[in-house]
CSV table of C-alpha atoms in Angstrom, one decimal:
chain,number,residue,atom,x,y,z
S,1,MET,CA,-201.2,100.9,15.3
S,2,LYS,CA,-204.4,98.4,13.9
S,3,LEU,CA,-205.6,99.9,10.5
S,4,ILE,CA,-209.6,99.0,9.3
S,5,TYR,CA,-210.8,100.1,6.1
S,6,PHE,CA,-214.4,100.3,4.4
S,7,ALA,CA,-215.9,100.1,0.7
S,8,TRP,CA,-214.0,101.3,-2.2
S,9,VAL,CA,-211.5,102.2,0.4
S,10,ARG,CA,-210.7,98.9,1.2
S,11,ASP,CA,-211.5,97.5,-2.2
S,12,LYS,CA,-208.6,100.1,-3.3
S,13,ILE,CA,-206.0,98.9,-0.6
S,14,GLY,CA,-207.4,94.9,-1.2
S,15,HIS,CA,-208.0,94.2,2.1
S,16,ALA,CA,-209.9,94.7,5.2
S,17,GLU,CA,-207.6,95.6,7.8
S,18,GLU,CA,-204.1,94.9,9.0
S,19,THR,CA,-201.5,96.0,12.1
S,20,LEU,CA,-198.8,97.9,11.2
S,21,ALA,CA,-195.8,100.1,12.7
S,22,PRO,CA,-195.1,103.5,11.3
S,23,PRO,CA,-192.2,105.1,11.8
S,24,ALA,CA,-191.5,107.0,14.9
S,25,ASN,CA,-192.1,110.6,12.5
S,26,VAL,CA,-195.7,109.9,11.9
S,27,ALA,CA,-197.2,111.8,15.1
S,28,THR,CA,-200.6,112.6,13.2
S,29,VAL,CA,-203.4,111.6,10.9
S,30,GLY,CA,-201.9,113.4,7.9
S,31,ASP,CA,-198.5,111.9,8.5
S,32,LEU,CA,-200.1,108.3,8.7
S,33,VAL,CA,-201.7,109.3,5.0
S,34,ALA,CA,-198.8,110.2,3.5
S,35,TRP,CA,-196.4,107.8,4.8
S,36,LEU,CA,-199.6,104.8,3.7
S,37,ALA,CA,-199.3,106.3,0.3
S,38,THR,CA,-195.2,104.8,0.3
S,39,VAL,CA,-196.5,100.8,1.2
S,40,SER,CA,-198.3,100.1,-1.9
S,41,PRO,CA,-199.7,101.0,-4.9
S,42,GLY,CA,-203.5,100.2,-3.7
S,43,HIS,CA,-203.0,102.7,-0.3
S,44,ALA,CA,-201.8,105.1,-2.6
S,45,ALA,CA,-204.8,105.3,-4.9
S,46,ALA,CA,-207.2,104.9,-2.0
S,47,LEU,CA,-205.7,107.7,-0.4
S,48,ALA,CA,-205.1,110.0,-3.0
S,49,ASP,CA,-207.8,112.8,-2.7
S,50,MET,CA,-208.7,112.9,1.2
S,51,SER,CA,-211.5,115.5,0.3
S,52,VAL,CA,-213.6,112.1,-0.2
S,53,VAL,CA,-212.0,110.0,2.7
S,54,ARG,CA,-213.2,110.3,6.5
S,55,CYS,CA,-211.2,109.0,9.4
S,56,ALA,CA,-212.2,107.4,12.8
S,57,VAL,CA,-209.8,107.1,15.4
S,58,ASN,CA,-210.9,104.4,17.8
S,59,GLN,CA,-214.0,104.9,16.4
S,60,GLU,CA,-214.1,108.7,16.4
S,61,TYR,CA,-214.3,110.9,14.0
S,62,VAL,CA,-211.2,112.9,13.3
S,63,GLY,CA,-209.1,115.5,11.4
S,64,LEU,CA,-206.0,114.9,9.7
S,65,SER,CA,-204.4,117.0,12.9
S,66,HIS,CA,-205.5,114.5,14.7
S,67,PRO,CA,-202.9,113.3,17.0
S,68,LEU,CA,-201.3,109.7,16.7
S,69,ALA,CA,-201.0,106.8,19.5
S,70,THR,CA,-199.7,103.5,20.1
S,71,GLY,CA,-202.6,101.2,20.0
S,72,ASP,CA,-204.8,103.7,18.3
S,73,GLU,CA,-207.1,101.9,15.9
S,74,VAL,CA,-207.6,103.4,13.0
S,75,ALA,CA,-210.3,103.6,10.0
S,76,PHE,CA,-210.4,105.1,7.2
S,77,PHE,CA,-213.7,105.3,5.0
S,78,PRO,CA,-215.7,106.9,1.9
S,79,PRO,CA,-218.6,109.7,3.7
S,80,VAL,CA,-221.2,107.7,4.9
S,81,THR,CA,-224.4,106.5,2.8
S,82,GLY,CA,-226.8,104.8,4.9
S,83,GLY,CA,-230.1,105.4,5.9
U,1,MET,CA,-234.9,104.4,23.7
U,2,ALA,CA,-233.3,101.9,21.9
U,3,VAL,CA,-230.7,101.0,19.0
U,4,ARG,CA,-230.1,98.4,16.8
U,5,VAL,CA,-228.4,97.3,13.9
U,6,GLN,CA,-229.4,93.7,12.5
U,7,ARG,CA,-228.8,91.6,8.9
U,8,GLU,CA,-232.5,90.2,9.7
U,9,ASP,CA,-235.9,91.8,9.0
U,10,PHE,CA,-238.0,93.6,10.9
U,11,ASP,CA,-242.1,93.4,11.7
U,12,LEU,CA,-243.2,97.5,11.3
U,13,ALA,CA,-246.1,96.9,13.1
U,14,ALA,CA,-244.8,94.9,15.8
U,15,GLU,CA,-241.9,97.5,16.7
U,16,LEU,CA,-244.2,100.0,16.5
U,17,LYS,CA,-246.8,98.6,19.1
U,18,ALA,CA,-244.0,97.4,21.3
U,19,LEU,CA,-242.7,100.8,21.1
U,20,THR,CA,-246.4,102.7,22.5
U,21,ALA,CA,-247.1,100.1,24.8
U,22,GLY,CA,-248.0,100.8,28.6
U,23,ASP,CA,-247.0,104.4,28.2
U,24,HIS,CA,-250.7,106.5,27.8
U,25,ARG,CA,-249.1,109.6,28.6
U,26,ILE,CA,-247.8,109.3,24.8
U,27,GLY,CA,-250.1,111.3,22.5
U,28,GLY,CA,-247.9,110.6,19.1
U,29,LEU,CA,-246.3,108.2,17.6
U,30,ALA,CA,-243.7,109.5,14.2
U,31,SER,CA,-242.4,107.0,12.2
U,32,PHE,CA,-239.9,106.9,9.0
U,33,VAL,CA,-239.2,103.9,7.0
U,34,GLY,CA,-236.5,103.7,4.7
U,35,LEU,CA,-236.7,101.0,1.9
U,36,VAL,CA,-234.4,99.8,-1.0
U,37,ARG,CA,-235.8,101.8,-4.7
U,38,ASP,CA,-235.4,99.7,-7.8
U,39,MET,CA,-233.6,102.6,-9.5
U,40,ALA,CA,-230.5,104.7,-8.8
U,41,ASP,CA,-230.0,108.2,-9.2
U,42,LEU,CA,-226.9,109.0,-11.4
U,43,GLY,CA,-227.9,112.6,-11.2
U,44,ALA,CA,-229.1,115.4,-13.9
U,45,GLY,CA,-232.1,113.6,-14.3
U,46,ALA,CA,-230.2,109.9,-14.7
U,47,ALA,CA,-231.0,106.7,-13.5
U,48,ALA,CA,-229.9,103.1,-13.7
U,49,PRO,CA,-231.9,100.1,-12.3
U,50,VAL,CA,-231.0,98.2,-9.3
U,51,THR,CA,-232.1,95.1,-8.5
U,52,ALA,CA,-230.7,94.2,-4.9
U,53,MET,CA,-227.8,96.4,-2.6
U,54,THR,CA,-225.2,95.9,0.2
U,55,LEU,CA,-224.9,97.7,3.7
U,56,GLU,CA,-221.8,97.1,5.0
U,57,HIS,CA,-221.0,98.7,8.6
U,58,TYR,CA,-218.4,99.4,11.2
U,59,PRO,CA,-219.5,97.3,14.0
U,60,GLY,CA,-218.9,98.6,17.2
U,61,MET,CA,-218.8,102.7,15.8
U,62,THR,CA,-222.0,102.3,14.1
U,63,GLU,CA,-224.0,101.2,17.4
U,64,LYS,CA,-222.2,103.9,18.9
U,65,MET,CA,-223.4,107.1,16.4
U,66,LEU,CA,-226.9,105.9,16.6
U,67,VAL,CA,-226.8,105.9,20.3
U,68,ARG,CA,-225.0,109.4,20.1
U,69,ILE,CA,-227.9,110.6,17.3
U,70,GLU,CA,-230.3,109.1,19.6
U,71,ASP,CA,-229.4,111.0,22.8
U,72,GLU,CA,-229.3,113.9,20.6
U,73,ALA,CA,-232.7,114.0,19.4
U,74,CYS,CA,-233.7,113.4,23.5
U,75,ARG,CA,-231.7,116.3,24.3
U,76,ARG,CA,-233.4,118.9,21.6
U,77,TRP,CA,-237.3,117.2,22.1
U,78,HIS,CA,-239.2,115.8,24.8
U,79,LEU,CA,-239.4,112.4,23.8
U,80,SER,CA,-241.2,109.5,25.9
U,81,ALA,CA,-239.7,106.2,23.2
U,82,SER,CA,-237.4,106.5,20.4
U,83,LEU,CA,-235.9,103.4,18.0
U,84,ILE,CA,-234.0,103.2,15.7
U,85,ILE,CA,-233.1,99.7,13.9
U,86,HIS,CA,-230.8,99.7,10.3
U,87,ARG,CA,-230.0,96.7,8.7
U,88,TYR,CA,-226.6,95.6,6.6
U,89,GLY,CA,-225.7,92.7,4.4
U,90,ARG,CA,-227.9,92.0,1.0
U,91,LEU,CA,-230.7,93.6,0.8
U,92,GLU,CA,-233.1,93.4,-2.6
U,93,ALA,CA,-235.3,96.0,-3.9
U,94,GLY,CA,-238.7,96.7,-1.9
U,95,ASP,CA,-236.8,95.1,1.1
U,96,GLN,CA,-236.9,97.5,4.7
U,97,ILE,CA,-233.7,98.8,5.2
U,98,VAL,CA,-234.0,101.5,8.0
U,99,LEU,CA,-236.7,102.6,11.1
U,100,VAL,CA,-236.2,105.3,12.8
U,101,ALA,CA,-239.4,106.0,15.3
U,102,CYS,CA,-239.9,108.4,18.0
U,103,ALA,CA,-243.1,108.4,20.5
U,104,ALA,CA,-243.7,111.7,22.2
U,105,PRO,CA,-246.7,113.5,24.3
U,106,HIS,CA,-247.3,115.8,21.2
U,107,ARG,CA,-247.1,115.3,17.7
U,108,GLY,CA,-245.0,118.1,17.1
U,109,ASP,CA,-241.7,116.7,19.1
U,110,ALA,CA,-242.4,113.4,17.6
U,111,LEU,CA,-242.6,114.3,14.2
U,112,ASP,CA,-239.5,116.9,14.5
U,113,ALA,CA,-237.3,114.5,16.5
U,114,CYS,CA,-238.4,111.5,13.9
U,115,HIS,CA,-237.3,113.7,10.7
U,116,PHE,CA,-234.1,115.0,12.7
U,117,LEU,CA,-233.1,111.7,13.1
U,118,ILE,CA,-233.0,110.0,9.5
U,119,ASP,CA,-231.5,113.0,8.7
U,120,TRP,CA,-228.5,112.9,10.7
U,121,LEU,CA,-228.2,109.5,10.7
U,122,LYS,CA,-227.4,109.8,7.0
U,123,THR,CA,-224.5,111.4,7.4
U,124,GLU,CA,-223.2,110.7,10.7
U,125,ALA,CA,-223.6,106.7,10.4
U,126,PRO,CA,-220.5,104.5,9.1
U,127,PHE,CA,-223.0,102.5,7.1
U,128,TRP,CA,-221.9,102.8,2.9
U,129,LYS,CA,-224.3,101.5,0.3
U,130,LEU,CA,-223.0,98.9,-3.0
U,131,GLU,CA,-225.6,99.0,-5.1
U,132,GLU,CA,-226.0,95.8,-8.1
U,133,THR,CA,-227.6,96.4,-11.6
U,134,PRO,CA,-229.2,93.7,-13.4
U,135,ASP,CA,-225.9,92.9,-15.4
U,136,GLY,CA,-224.0,91.7,-12.3
U,137,ASP,CA,-221.6,95.0,-11.6
U,138,GLY,CA,-221.6,96.8,-8.1
U,139,HIS,CA,-221.2,100.3,-7.6
U,140,TRP,CA,-221.1,102.3,-4.3
U,141,VAL,CA,-223.2,104.8,-3.8
U,142,ASP,CA,-221.4,108.7,-3.4
U,143,ALA,CA,-222.7,110.4,-0.2
U,144,ARG,CA,-225.3,113.6,-1.6
U,145,ASP,CA,-224.8,117.1,-1.5
U,146,SER,CA,-228.4,117.3,-0.5
U,147,ASP,CA,-227.8,114.7,2.6
U,148,THR,CA,-225.1,116.9,3.7
U,149,ALA,CA,-227.9,120.2,3.1
U,150,ALA,CA,-230.7,118.2,5.3
U,151,THR,CA,-228.4,117.5,8.2
U,152,ALA,CA,-226.3,121.2,8.0
U,153,LYS,CA,-230.3,122.7,8.8
U,154,TRP,CA,-230.6,121.0,11.9
U,155,ARG,CA,-227.9,122.7,13.4
């Protein structure tokens, strides 16, 4: 699974992207967030408050209950501030 | 209908002229240009000087969301032409960040669609601003409730 991070989520995790193989019981975005929090203190800090983190799977906004499939591109980032 | 995400600056006059060139059914052209402000709003009336900002985006998803936003504007209003240009990378105070332009037979469609596009873009298109202060510190701009409220009124 390809994971991509932007803005302060990336700063806290320490890198912009990585490829990880979550365990089989990670079925949704919410499961993935819980598992990522065990990967490193940086991951845990970045994803500690999901009310200020948005998620996109295959470049579409999704919620925590969204199901994951092998090969998905999953991005975590703060609420957007363009314009 | 066009969307461009680019590092380089744009020539406002040339872009607007090109958007309406040759289409004499167009009676109105509305545009909005966003610029880098030299002050950051810290809330509660407080402000801090800003020398530059770096705009980050999600290549691929950003373009996809902008095309979707523009398609939605075309469904809601009768537009003859539209253009969104959004820059990324390091920009200095006074630099142009974004251009939204809508052309239509009548001004109401052009003005409303332009307003809709900039409001919607600010809360849906994946861009993030890192502001630099004169002492070289950088801080990520927080999303504003007022922007979310501005988008909500178009739902």
